[in-house]
């Protein structure tokens, strides 16, 4: 930890967290970002494109990483988690534990350790659709640009020496131990983000029964150049080009049995993903099944209309409630009622994308400090508990644009607390 | 789009909501229900469209509509409903409204469907039975327990036969009207009536639709038990009637426990109790996912359970020679059976008529098998051509 006195703690290093940190730091306040993954960027780093501009998130992340790198007021801890928060507004005592990276700052990210590493495990960055080594770079653009050794996968005793020998820079240190810090902060911003709702919980949507039924987050990886298929959208079962694709909206969202609320982004995410497929295969046919298309705001509405105008895209009002694989062909049969026609239909497709919603990570997290959580698992800022604020999807399901806008507000709230307690 | 004035019938909406469909307004028309339903035909899927009709009070849409009667109350729709709108319960409530609509002597409908009138509901058959016993029977017969001393067989026949006849005639008239409405509403003028009824009965006996229920799989067993015990007990009673009235012989029930008629009767009694208890326990067990069932629903279950239990207990106490218990239990048995007969066309039991008619009708109208039109519509969607014609039709009609 630096000698500088940190003032604001940001929990979570995704787009909301780093935006908050940058905003506060550039206004002259000292910020610490605590991120549990070995890299910053969170869910956004896994996205192929943003809607509605269809530009790559890599671009915005790069700018933010540069702002972090150049700003001495920002300190970030990866592989770190907040263990405990005590005290109150203006005077919090925070315990942070940091898991060992086993690779020190001497790393020049040459990749020799990964080459030497004999252990292969499913790559969580690609949602298990590819493998990685136990010594790995989370993804090409990862920040910090530093390899990491997966403490659960690494077989230290049997091959640790080979790994060490492979590194010319003496960057590997398998003896690293977890660290614990206790620091004072004046205010805290929770940017704990979201996770995709577990699609296997919807037993009627067949997620566990076929590889060709995927979640929307997996589609982002399939379409990404740095994804498991180098950006080629194919069926996971046999690599066949996915030219007939069904998008199943509200897969778990607006459903009392799952997520009772609208996840706010899935309609636009699917419309965006439709453009991925249509761009790749000019003859591809798309079926998007929805209850309502929620694309509020002029730009989003315009985006919907653009996709709608594509004659290869069929939007069907009616929620898909049964999905299964045709065992002989690997095709996926999606069943819905075409409400406007008043008929039940079965549509065979190559790939079925479940538009799963955003679930708060706060709900099942052991919270280091008591915060008010609403019935949907998102944080409610409590007027009786100043000093702790929420930003992005810790607060509500929302898209990147709104998260970033909110980050400016969250930074200001955090700054106000710092000023008041000064 | 053709202009259409919608005239909501608010009383109908209130009626549905008051009789088990109180969750109706929660529906947001996602159509999950129509998709998870394994009983619905693909070309006229229910219950999504019924939900919006009921919300809007479009009562006329239900006149002559066989679809609500094709529902077998599996409640898969309710289990998967994302809003807790309980389409299964709503459809039950709509059927109740249909029963009420088609049965003559409407005050009896109100009596059967209204929880607050339950005392009167049973007072009527109780007074009738009590009157007959006071006039022609004996409230406390001496000696061996013989039920005909309590209420002579001839008086039972004089009371119960007209009661059953009344029930059947009212039900028949209701079904006749329903059938005419179905023909009119669906524009069907002719068909193979006999063949359709036979096909419908075959389907009903097989219970194959119940086998397609996903969440409440054991409904196949419970409904089957109750259904076949009704058949068994009907046969038993019919044999008795033939012996006494047609052959003028002594009741076959004196012939001893080893005789087929006695075995059938007792097996029926045990099966009916088992079936109803299974139905009740399933409803309680699945209350959270499938709904608790309406008063109308529980009324019939309770009545059948009372008949089964009182019948079996009356027999056991009679054999044991405990007159002080046997006669009162037998009295309950008589009252509950009379209630079943009298209220046949008004209670949920009337489903046996209307559901048979509806299943017969879809066979009669040729709607049972998926029509070529539908196959075309499906492939149109599947090839990306919007089924424009279909859409226009729906828009015009909605």
Coordinates of N, CA and C in Angstrom, one line a residue, chain B residues 69-275:
Chain B
X69 N -62.9 -26.1 -21.7 CA -63.2 -27.4 -21.2 C -62.2 -28.5 -21.6
X70 N -61.3 -28.1 -22.5 CA -60.3 -29.1 -22.9 C -59.2 -29.1 -21.8
X71 N -59.1 -28.0 -21.0 CA -58.2 -28.0 -19.9 C -58.5 -29.1 -18.9
X72 N -57.4 -29.8 -18.5 CA -57.6 -30.9 -17.5 C -57.1 -30.5 -16.1
X73 N -56.8 -29.3 -15.9 CA -56.4 -28.8 -14.6 C -55.1 -29.4 -14.1
X74 N -54.2 -29.6 -15.1 CA -52.9 -30.1 -14.7 C -52.1 -29.1 -13.8
X75 N -52.4 -27.8 -14.2 CA -51.8 -26.6 -13.6 C -50.3 -26.5 -13.9
X76 N -49.8 -27.0 -15.0 CA -48.5 -26.7 -15.4 C -48.4 -25.3 -15.7
X77 N -49.4 -24.7 -16.2 CA -49.5 -23.2 -16.6 C -49.2 -22.4 -15.3
X78 N -49.9 -22.8 -14.2 CA -49.8 -22.1 -13.0 C -48.3 -22.2 -12.4
X79 N -47.8 -23.4 -12.5 CA -46.4 -23.6 -12.0 C -45.4 -22.8 -12.7
X80 N -45.6 -22.6 -14.0 CA -44.6 -21.8 -14.8 C -44.9 -20.4 -14.9
X81 N -46.1 -20.0 -14.5 CA -46.5 -18.6 -14.7 C -45.6 -17.6 -14.0
X82 N -45.0 -16.7 -14.8 CA -44.0 -15.8 -14.2 C -44.6 -14.7 -13.3
X83 N -45.9 -14.6 -13.3 CA -46.6 -13.5 -12.5 C -47.4 -14.0 -11.4
X84 N -47.5 -15.3 -11.2 CA -48.4 -15.8 -10.2 C -49.9 -15.5 -10.5
X85 N -50.2 -15.5 -11.8 CA -51.6 -15.2 -12.3 C -52.5 -16.5 -12.2
X86 N -51.9 -17.6 -12.0 CA -52.6 -18.9 -11.8 C -53.6 -19.1 -12.9
X87 N -53.2 -19.3 -14.1 CA -54.2 -19.5 -15.2 C -55.0 -20.8 -15.0
X88 N -54.4 -21.8 -14.3 CA -55.2 -23.0 -14.1 C -56.4 -22.7 -13.2
X89 N -56.2 -21.9 -12.2 CA -57.3 -21.5 -11.3 C -58.3 -20.6 -12.0
X90 N -57.8 -19.7 -12.8 CA -58.7 -18.8 -13.5 C -59.6 -19.6 -14.5
X91 N -59.0 -20.6 -15.2 CA -59.8 -21.4 -16.1 C -60.9 -22.2 -15.3
X92 N -60.5 -22.7 -14.2 CA -61.5 -23.4 -13.3 C -62.6 -22.4 -13.0
X93 N -62.3 -21.2 -12.7 CA -63.3 -20.2 -12.3 C -64.2 -19.9 -13.5
X94 N -63.6 -19.8 -14.7 CA -64.4 -19.5 -15.9 C -65.3 -20.7 -16.2
X95 N -64.8 -21.9 -16.0 CA -65.7 -23.1 -16.2 C -66.9 -23.0 -15.2
X96 N -66.6 -22.6 -14.0 CA -67.7 -22.5 -13.0 C -68.7 -21.5 -13.5
X97 N -68.3 -20.4 -14.1 CA -69.2 -19.4 -14.7 C -70.0 -20.1 -15.8
X98 N -69.4 -20.9 -16.6 CA -70.0 -21.6 -17.7 C -71.1 -22.6 -17.2
X99 N -70.8 -23.3 -16.1 CA -71.7 -24.2 -15.6 C -73.0 -23.5 -15.1
X100 N -72.7 -22.4 -14.4 CA -73.8 -21.5 -13.9 C -74.6 -21.0 -15.0
X101 N -74.0 -20.6 -16.1 CA -74.7 -20.0 -17.3 C -75.6 -21.0 -17.9
X102 N -75.2 -22.2 -18.0 CA -75.9 -23.2 -18.8 C -77.0 -24.0 -18.0
X103 N -76.8 -24.0 -16.7 CA -77.8 -24.8 -15.9 C -79.0 -24.0 -15.6
X104 N -80.2 -24.6 -15.8 CA -81.5 -24.0 -15.5 C -81.7 -23.9 -14.0
X105 N -82.7 -23.2 -13.6 CA -83.0 -23.0 -12.1 C -81.7 -22.4 -11.5
X106 N -81.5 -21.1 -11.8 CA -80.3 -20.5 -11.5 C -80.0 -20.3 -10.0
X107 N -81.1 -20.3 -9.1 CA -80.8 -20.1 -7.7 C -80.0 -21.3 -7.1
X108 N -80.2 -22.4 -7.8 CA -79.4 -23.6 -7.3 C -77.9 -23.4 -7.6
X109 N -77.6 -22.8 -8.8 CA -76.2 -22.4 -9.1 C -75.6 -21.6 -8.1
X110 N -76.4 -20.5 -7.7 CA -75.9 -19.6 -6.7 C -75.6 -20.3 -5.4
X111 N -76.5 -21.2 -5.0 CA -76.4 -22.0 -3.8 C -75.1 -22.8 -3.8
X112 N -74.9 -23.5 -4.9 CA -73.7 -24.4 -4.9 C -72.4 -23.6 -5.0
X113 N -72.4 -22.5 -5.6 CA -71.2 -21.7 -5.8 C -70.8 -20.8 -4.7
X114 N -71.8 -20.6 -3.8 CA -71.6 -19.6 -2.7 C -71.2 -20.2 -1.4
X115 N -70.0 -19.9 -1.0 CA -69.5 -20.4 0.3 C -70.4 -20.1 1.5
X116 N -71.0 -18.9 1.5 CA -71.8 -18.5 2.6 C -73.2 -19.3 2.7
X117 N -73.5 -20.0 1.6 CA -74.8 -20.7 1.6 C -74.6 -22.2 1.9
X118 N -73.5 -22.6 2.4 CA -73.2 -24.0 2.5 C -74.2 -24.7 3.4
X119 N -74.7 -24.0 4.5 CA -75.6 -24.6 5.4 C -76.9 -24.9 4.7
X120 N -77.4 -24.0 3.9 CA -78.7 -24.2 3.2 C -78.5 -25.3 2.2
X121 N -77.3 -25.3 1.6 CA -77.0 -26.3 0.5 C -77.2 -27.7 1.0
X122 N -76.8 -28.0 2.3 CA -77.0 -29.3 2.8 C -78.3 -29.5 3.6
X123 N -78.9 -28.4 4.0 CA -80.2 -28.4 4.7 C -81.3 -29.0 3.8
X124 N -81.2 -28.6 2.5 CA -82.2 -29.0 1.5 C -82.3 -30.6 1.4
X125 N -81.2 -31.2 1.0 CA -81.3 -32.7 1.0 C -81.5 -33.3 2.4
X126 N -81.0 -32.7 3.4 CA -81.2 -33.3 4.8 C -82.6 -33.3 5.2
X127 N -83.3 -32.2 4.9 CA -84.7 -32.0 5.2 C -85.6 -33.0 4.4
X128 N -85.2 -33.2 3.1 CA -85.9 -34.1 2.3 C -85.8 -35.6 2.8
X129 N -84.6 -35.9 3.2 CA -84.4 -37.3 3.7 C -85.1 -37.5 5.0
X130 N -85.0 -36.4 5.9 CA -85.6 -36.5 7.2 C -87.1 -36.6 7.1
X131 N -87.7 -35.9 6.2 CA -89.1 -35.9 6.0 C -89.6 -37.3 5.6
X132 N -88.8 -37.9 4.7 CA -89.2 -39.2 4.2 C -89.1 -40.2 5.3
X133 N -88.0 -40.1 6.1 CA -87.8 -41.1 7.2 C -88.9 -40.9 8.3
X134 N -89.3 -39.6 8.5 CA -90.3 -39.4 9.5 C -91.7 -39.9 9.1
X135 N -91.9 -39.9 7.8 CA -93.2 -40.3 7.3 C -93.2 -41.8 7.1
X136 N -92.1 -42.4 6.5 CA -92.2 -43.8 6.1 C -91.2 -44.7 6.7
X137 N -90.3 -44.1 7.5 CA -89.2 -44.9 8.0 C -89.3 -44.9 9.5
X138 N -88.1 -45.2 10.1 CA -88.0 -45.4 11.6 C -86.7 -44.8 12.0
X139 N -86.7 -43.8 12.8 CA -85.5 -43.1 13.2 C -84.6 -44.0 14.1
X140 N -85.2 -44.9 14.8 CA -84.4 -45.8 15.7 C -84.9 -47.2 15.7
X141 N -84.6 -47.9 14.6 CA -85.1 -49.3 14.5 C -84.5 -50.2 15.6
X142 N -85.3 -51.1 16.0 CA -84.8 -52.1 17.0 C -84.1 -53.3 16.3
X143 N -83.4 -54.1 17.1 CA -82.8 -55.3 16.6 C -81.6 -55.1 15.7
X144 N -81.4 -56.1 14.8 CA -80.2 -56.1 13.9 C -80.2 -54.8 13.1
X145 N -79.0 -54.4 12.7 CA -78.9 -53.1 11.9 C -79.3 -53.5 10.5
X146 N -80.5 -53.0 10.1 CA -80.9 -53.2 8.7 C -81.3 -51.9 8.2
X147 N -80.6 -51.3 7.2 CA -80.9 -50.0 6.8 C -82.2 -49.8 6.2
X148 N -82.8 -50.8 5.6 CA -84.2 -50.6 5.0 C -85.2 -50.4 6.1
X149 N -84.9 -50.8 7.3 CA -85.9 -50.5 8.4 C -85.8 -49.0 8.7
X150 N -84.6 -48.4 8.5 CA -84.4 -47.0 8.8 C -85.1 -46.1 7.7
X151 N -84.8 -46.5 6.5 CA -85.4 -45.8 5.3 C -85.7 -46.9 4.3
X152 N -87.0 -47.3 4.1 CA -87.3 -48.4 3.2 C -86.8 -48.1 1.8
X153 N -86.4 -49.2 1.1 CA -85.8 -49.1 -0.2 C -86.7 -48.3 -1.2
X154 N -88.0 -48.6 -1.1 CA -89.0 -48.0 -2.0 C -89.0 -46.5 -1.9
X155 N -88.8 -46.0 -0.6 CA -88.8 -44.5 -0.4 C -87.5 -43.9 -0.9
X156 N -86.4 -44.7 -0.8 CA -85.1 -44.2 -1.4 C -85.3 -44.0 -2.8
X157 N -85.9 -45.0 -3.5 CA -86.1 -44.9 -4.9 C -87.0 -43.7 -5.3
X158 N -88.0 -43.5 -4.4 CA -89.0 -42.4 -4.8 C -88.3 -41.1 -4.6
X159 N -87.3 -41.0 -3.8 CA -86.6 -39.7 -3.6 C -85.4 -39.5 -4.5
X160 N -84.6 -40.6 -4.5 CA -83.3 -40.5 -5.2 C -83.4 -40.5 -6.7
X161 N -84.4 -41.4 -7.2 CA -84.5 -41.5 -8.7 C -84.9 -40.2 -9.3
X162 N -86.0 -39.5 -8.8 CA -86.3 -38.2 -9.4 C -85.2 -37.2 -9.2
X163 N -84.5 -37.2 -8.1 CA -83.4 -36.3 -7.9 C -82.3 -36.5 -8.9
X164 N -81.9 -37.7 -9.2 CA -80.9 -38.0 -10.2 C -81.4 -37.6 -11.6
X165 N -82.7 -37.9 -11.8 CA -83.3 -37.6 -13.1 C -83.3 -36.1 -13.3
X166 N -83.7 -35.3 -12.2 CA -83.6 -33.9 -12.3 C -82.2 -33.4 -12.7
X167 N -81.3 -33.9 -12.0 CA -79.9 -33.5 -12.2 C -79.5 -33.8 -13.7
X168 N -79.8 -35.0 -14.1 CA -79.4 -35.4 -15.5 C -80.1 -34.6 -16.5
X169 N -81.4 -34.3 -16.3 CA -82.2 -33.5 -17.3 C -81.6 -32.1 -17.4
X170 N -81.4 -31.5 -16.2 CA -80.9 -30.1 -16.3 C -79.5 -30.1 -17.0
X171 N -78.7 -31.1 -16.6 CA -77.4 -31.2 -17.3 C -77.5 -31.4 -18.8
X172 N -78.4 -32.2 -19.2 CA -78.6 -32.5 -20.6 C -79.0 -31.3 -21.3
X173 N -80.0 -30.5 -20.7 CA -80.4 -29.3 -21.4 C -79.3 -28.3 -21.5
X174 N -78.5 -28.2 -20.4 CA -77.3 -27.3 -20.5 C -76.4 -27.7 -21.6
X175 N -76.1 -28.9 -21.6 CA -75.1 -29.4 -22.6 C -75.6 -29.2 -24.0
X176 N -77.0 -29.4 -24.2 CA -77.6 -29.2 -25.5 C -77.4 -27.8 -26.0
X177 N -77.6 -26.9 -25.0 CA -77.5 -25.4 -25.3 C -76.0 -25.1 -25.6
X178 N -75.1 -25.7 -24.8 CA -73.7 -25.5 -25.0 C -73.3 -26.0 -26.4
X179 N -73.8 -27.2 -26.8 CA -73.5 -27.8 -28.1 C -73.9 -26.8 -29.2
X180 N -75.2 -26.3 -29.1 CA -75.7 -25.4 -30.1 C -74.8 -24.2 -30.2
X181 N -74.4 -23.6 -29.1 CA -73.6 -22.5 -29.0 C -72.2 -22.8 -29.7
X182 N -71.7 -23.9 -29.4 CA -70.4 -24.3 -29.9 C -70.4 -24.4 -31.5
X183 N -71.5 -24.9 -32.0 CA -71.7 -25.0 -33.4 C -71.8 -23.7 -34.0
X184 N -72.6 -22.8 -33.4 CA -72.8 -21.5 -33.9 C -71.5 -20.6 -33.8
X185 N -70.8 -20.7 -32.7 CA -69.6 -19.8 -32.5 C -68.5 -20.3 -33.4
X186 N -68.4 -21.6 -33.7 CA -67.3 -22.0 -34.5 C -67.7 -22.3 -36.0
X187 N -68.9 -21.9 -36.3 CA -69.4 -22.1 -37.7 C -69.4 -23.5 -38.2
X188 N -69.8 -24.4 -37.3 CA -69.8 -25.8 -37.7 C -71.3 -26.2 -37.8
X189 N -71.6 -26.8 -38.9 CA -73.0 -27.2 -39.1 C -73.3 -28.7 -39.0
X190 N -72.3 -29.5 -39.5 CA -72.5 -30.9 -39.4 C -71.3 -31.7 -39.1
X191 N -71.4 -32.9 -38.8 CA -70.3 -33.8 -38.5 C -70.8 -35.1 -38.0
X192 N -69.8 -36.0 -37.6 CA -70.2 -37.3 -37.2 C -70.4 -37.3 -35.7
X193 N -71.6 -37.1 -35.3 CA -71.9 -37.0 -33.9 C -71.6 -38.2 -33.1
X194 N -72.1 -39.4 -33.6 CA -71.9 -40.6 -32.8 C -70.4 -41.0 -32.8
X195 N -69.8 -40.9 -33.9 CA -68.4 -41.2 -33.9 C -67.5 -40.3 -33.0
X196 N -67.9 -39.0 -33.0 CA -67.2 -38.1 -32.1 C -67.4 -38.4 -30.7
X197 N -68.6 -38.7 -30.3 CA -68.9 -39.0 -28.9 C -68.1 -40.3 -28.5
X198 N -68.1 -41.3 -29.3 CA -67.4 -42.5 -29.0 C -65.9 -42.3 -28.9
X199 N -65.4 -41.5 -29.8 CA -64.0 -41.2 -29.8 C -63.7 -40.4 -28.5
X200 N -64.6 -39.5 -28.1 CA -64.3 -38.6 -26.9 C -64.4 -39.5 -25.7
X201 N -65.4 -40.4 -25.6 CA -65.5 -41.3 -24.4 C -64.2 -42.2 -24.3
X202 N -63.8 -42.7 -25.5 CA -62.6 -43.6 -25.5 C -61.4 -42.8 -24.9
X203 N -61.3 -41.5 -25.3 CA -60.2 -40.7 -24.9 C -60.3 -40.5 -23.4
X204 N -61.5 -40.2 -22.9 CA -61.8 -39.9 -21.5 C -61.4 -41.2 -20.7
X205 N -61.9 -42.3 -21.1 CA -61.7 -43.5 -20.3 C -60.2 -43.8 -20.3
X206 N -59.5 -43.6 -21.4 CA -58.0 -43.9 -21.4 C -57.2 -42.9 -20.4
X207 N -57.8 -41.8 -20.1 CA -57.1 -40.8 -19.3 C -55.8 -40.4 -19.8
X208 N -55.6 -40.5 -21.2 CA -54.3 -40.2 -21.7 C -53.9 -38.8 -21.6
X209 N -54.9 -37.9 -21.6 CA -54.5 -36.4 -21.5 C -53.9 -36.1 -20.2
X210 N -54.4 -36.8 -19.1 CA -53.8 -36.6 -17.8 C -52.4 -37.0 -17.7
X211 N -52.1 -38.0 -18.5 CA -50.7 -38.5 -18.5 C -49.7 -37.5 -19.0
X212 N -50.2 -36.5 -19.7 CA -49.3 -35.5 -20.3 C -49.0 -34.4 -19.3
X213 N -49.7 -34.4 -18.1 CA -49.4 -33.3 -17.1 C -47.9 -33.5 -16.7
X214 N -47.2 -32.4 -16.6 CA -45.8 -32.4 -16.2 C -45.6 -32.3 -14.6
X215 N -46.2 -31.2 -14.1 CA -45.9 -31.0 -12.7 C -46.7 -31.9 -11.8
X216 N -48.0 -32.1 -12.1 CA -48.9 -32.9 -11.2 C -49.1 -34.3 -11.9
X217 N -48.1 -35.0 -12.1 CA -48.1 -36.3 -12.8 C -49.2 -37.2 -12.2
X218 N -49.3 -37.2 -10.8 CA -50.1 -38.2 -10.2 C -51.6 -37.9 -10.3
X219 N -51.9 -36.8 -11.0 CA -53.3 -36.5 -11.3 C -53.9 -37.6 -12.1
X220 N -53.1 -38.2 -12.9 CA -53.5 -39.3 -13.8 C -54.1 -40.4 -12.9
X221 N -53.4 -40.7 -11.8 CA -53.8 -41.7 -10.8 C -55.0 -41.3 -10.0
X222 N -55.0 -40.1 -9.5 CA -56.1 -39.7 -8.6 C -57.4 -39.5 -9.3
X223 N -57.3 -38.9 -10.5 CA -58.5 -38.7 -11.3 C -59.0 -40.1 -11.8
X224 N -58.1 -40.9 -12.2 CA -58.4 -42.3 -12.6 C -59.1 -43.1 -11.6
X225 N -58.6 -43.0 -10.3 CA -59.2 -43.7 -9.2 C -60.7 -43.3 -9.0
X226 N -60.8 -41.9 -8.9 CA -62.2 -41.4 -8.7 C -63.1 -41.7 -9.8
X227 N -62.6 -41.6 -11.1 CA -63.4 -41.8 -12.2 C -63.9 -43.3 -12.3
X228 N -63.0 -44.2 -12.2 CA -63.3 -45.6 -12.3 C -64.2 -46.1 -11.1
X229 N -63.9 -45.5 -9.9 CA -64.8 -45.9 -8.8 C -66.2 -45.4 -9.0
X230 N -66.3 -44.2 -9.6 CA -67.7 -43.7 -9.9 C -68.4 -44.7 -10.9
X231 N -67.6 -45.2 -11.9 CA -68.2 -46.1 -12.8 C -68.5 -47.4 -12.1
X232 N -67.6 -47.9 -11.2 CA -67.9 -49.2 -10.5 C -69.1 -49.0 -9.6
X233 N -69.2 -47.9 -8.9 CA -70.4 -47.7 -8.0 C -71.7 -47.5 -8.7
X234 N -71.6 -46.9 -9.9 CA -72.7 -46.7 -10.7 C -73.2 -48.1 -11.2
X235 N -72.3 -48.9 -11.6 CA -72.7 -50.3 -12.1 C -73.3 -51.1 -10.9
X236 N -72.7 -51.0 -9.7 CA -73.2 -51.7 -8.6 C -74.6 -51.3 -8.3
X237 N -74.8 -50.0 -8.3 CA -76.2 -49.4 -8.0 C -77.2 -49.9 -9.1
X238 N -76.7 -49.8 -10.3 CA -77.6 -50.2 -11.4 C -78.0 -51.7 -11.3
X239 N -77.0 -52.6 -10.9 CA -77.3 -54.0 -10.8 C -78.4 -54.1 -9.7
X240 N -78.2 -53.4 -8.6 CA -79.2 -53.4 -7.5 C -80.6 -53.1 -8.0
X241 N -80.6 -52.0 -8.8 CA -81.9 -51.5 -9.3 C -82.5 -52.5 -10.2
X242 N -81.7 -53.2 -11.0 CA -82.2 -54.2 -11.9 C -82.8 -55.4 -11.2
X243 N -82.1 -55.8 -10.1 CA -82.6 -56.9 -9.3 C -83.9 -56.6 -8.7
X244 N -84.0 -55.4 -8.1 CA -85.2 -55.1 -7.3 C -86.3 -54.7 -8.2
X245 N -86.1 -53.7 -9.1 CA -87.2 -53.2 -9.9 C -87.5 -54.0 -11.1
X246 N -86.5 -54.5 -11.8 CA -86.8 -55.2 -13.1 C -87.1 -56.7 -12.8
X247 N -86.2 -57.3 -12.1 CA -86.4 -58.7 -11.8 C -87.3 -59.0 -10.6
X248 N -87.6 -58.0 -9.9 CA -88.4 -58.1 -8.6 C -87.9 -59.2 -7.7
X249 N -86.5 -59.2 -7.6 CA -85.9 -60.1 -6.7 C -85.4 -59.4 -5.5
X250 N -84.9 -60.1 -4.5 CA -84.4 -59.5 -3.3 C -83.0 -58.8 -3.7
X251 N -82.7 -57.7 -3.0 CA -81.5 -57.0 -3.3 C -80.3 -57.9 -3.4
X252 N -79.4 -57.7 -4.4 CA -78.2 -58.5 -4.5 C -77.2 -58.3 -3.4
X253 N -77.4 -57.2 -2.7 CA -76.4 -56.9 -1.6 C -76.5 -57.8 -0.4
X254 N -77.6 -58.6 -0.4 CA -77.7 -59.6 0.7 C -77.0 -60.9 0.4
X255 N -76.4 -61.0 -0.8 CA -75.9 -62.2 -1.3 C -74.5 -62.6 -0.6
X256 N -73.9 -61.6 0.1 CA -72.7 -61.9 0.7 C -71.5 -61.3 0.1
X257 N -70.4 -61.2 0.9 CA -69.2 -60.4 0.5 C -68.4 -61.0 -0.7
X258 N -68.6 -62.3 -1.0 CA -67.8 -62.9 -2.0 C -68.4 -62.6 -3.4
X259 N -69.6 -62.1 -3.5 CA -70.2 -62.0 -4.8 C -69.6 -60.8 -5.6
X260 N -69.6 -60.9 -6.9 CA -69.0 -59.8 -7.7 C -69.5 -58.4 -7.4
X261 N -70.8 -58.3 -7.3 CA -71.5 -57.0 -7.1 C -71.0 -56.4 -5.7
X262 N -70.8 -57.2 -4.7 CA -70.3 -56.7 -3.4 C -68.9 -56.3 -3.5
X263 N -68.1 -57.2 -4.2 CA -66.7 -56.9 -4.3 C -66.5 -55.5 -5.1
X264 N -67.2 -55.4 -6.2 CA -67.2 -54.2 -7.0 C -67.5 -52.9 -6.2
X265 N -68.6 -53.1 -5.4 CA -69.1 -52.0 -4.6 C -68.0 -51.6 -3.6
X266 N -67.5 -52.5 -2.8 CA -66.6 -52.2 -1.8 C -65.2 -51.7 -2.3
X267 N -64.8 -52.3 -3.4 CA -63.6 -51.8 -4.1 C -63.8 -50.4 -4.5
X268 N -65.0 -50.1 -5.1 CA -65.3 -48.8 -5.5 C -65.2 -47.8 -4.4
X269 N -65.8 -48.2 -3.3 CA -65.8 -47.3 -2.1 C -64.4 -47.0 -1.6
X270 N -63.6 -48.0 -1.6 CA -62.2 -47.8 -1.1 C -61.4 -46.9 -2.1
X271 N -61.6 -47.2 -3.4 CA -60.9 -46.5 -4.4 C -61.3 -45.0 -4.5
X272 N -62.6 -44.8 -4.3 CA -63.0 -43.4 -4.3 C -62.4 -42.6 -3.2
X273 N -62.4 -43.2 -2.0 CA -61.8 -42.5 -0.9 C -60.3 -42.3 -1.2
X274 N -59.6 -43.3 -1.6 CA -58.2 -43.2 -1.9 C -57.9 -42.1 -3.0
X275 N -58.8 -42.1 -4.0 CA -58.6 -41.1 -5.1 C -58.8 -39.7 -4.6

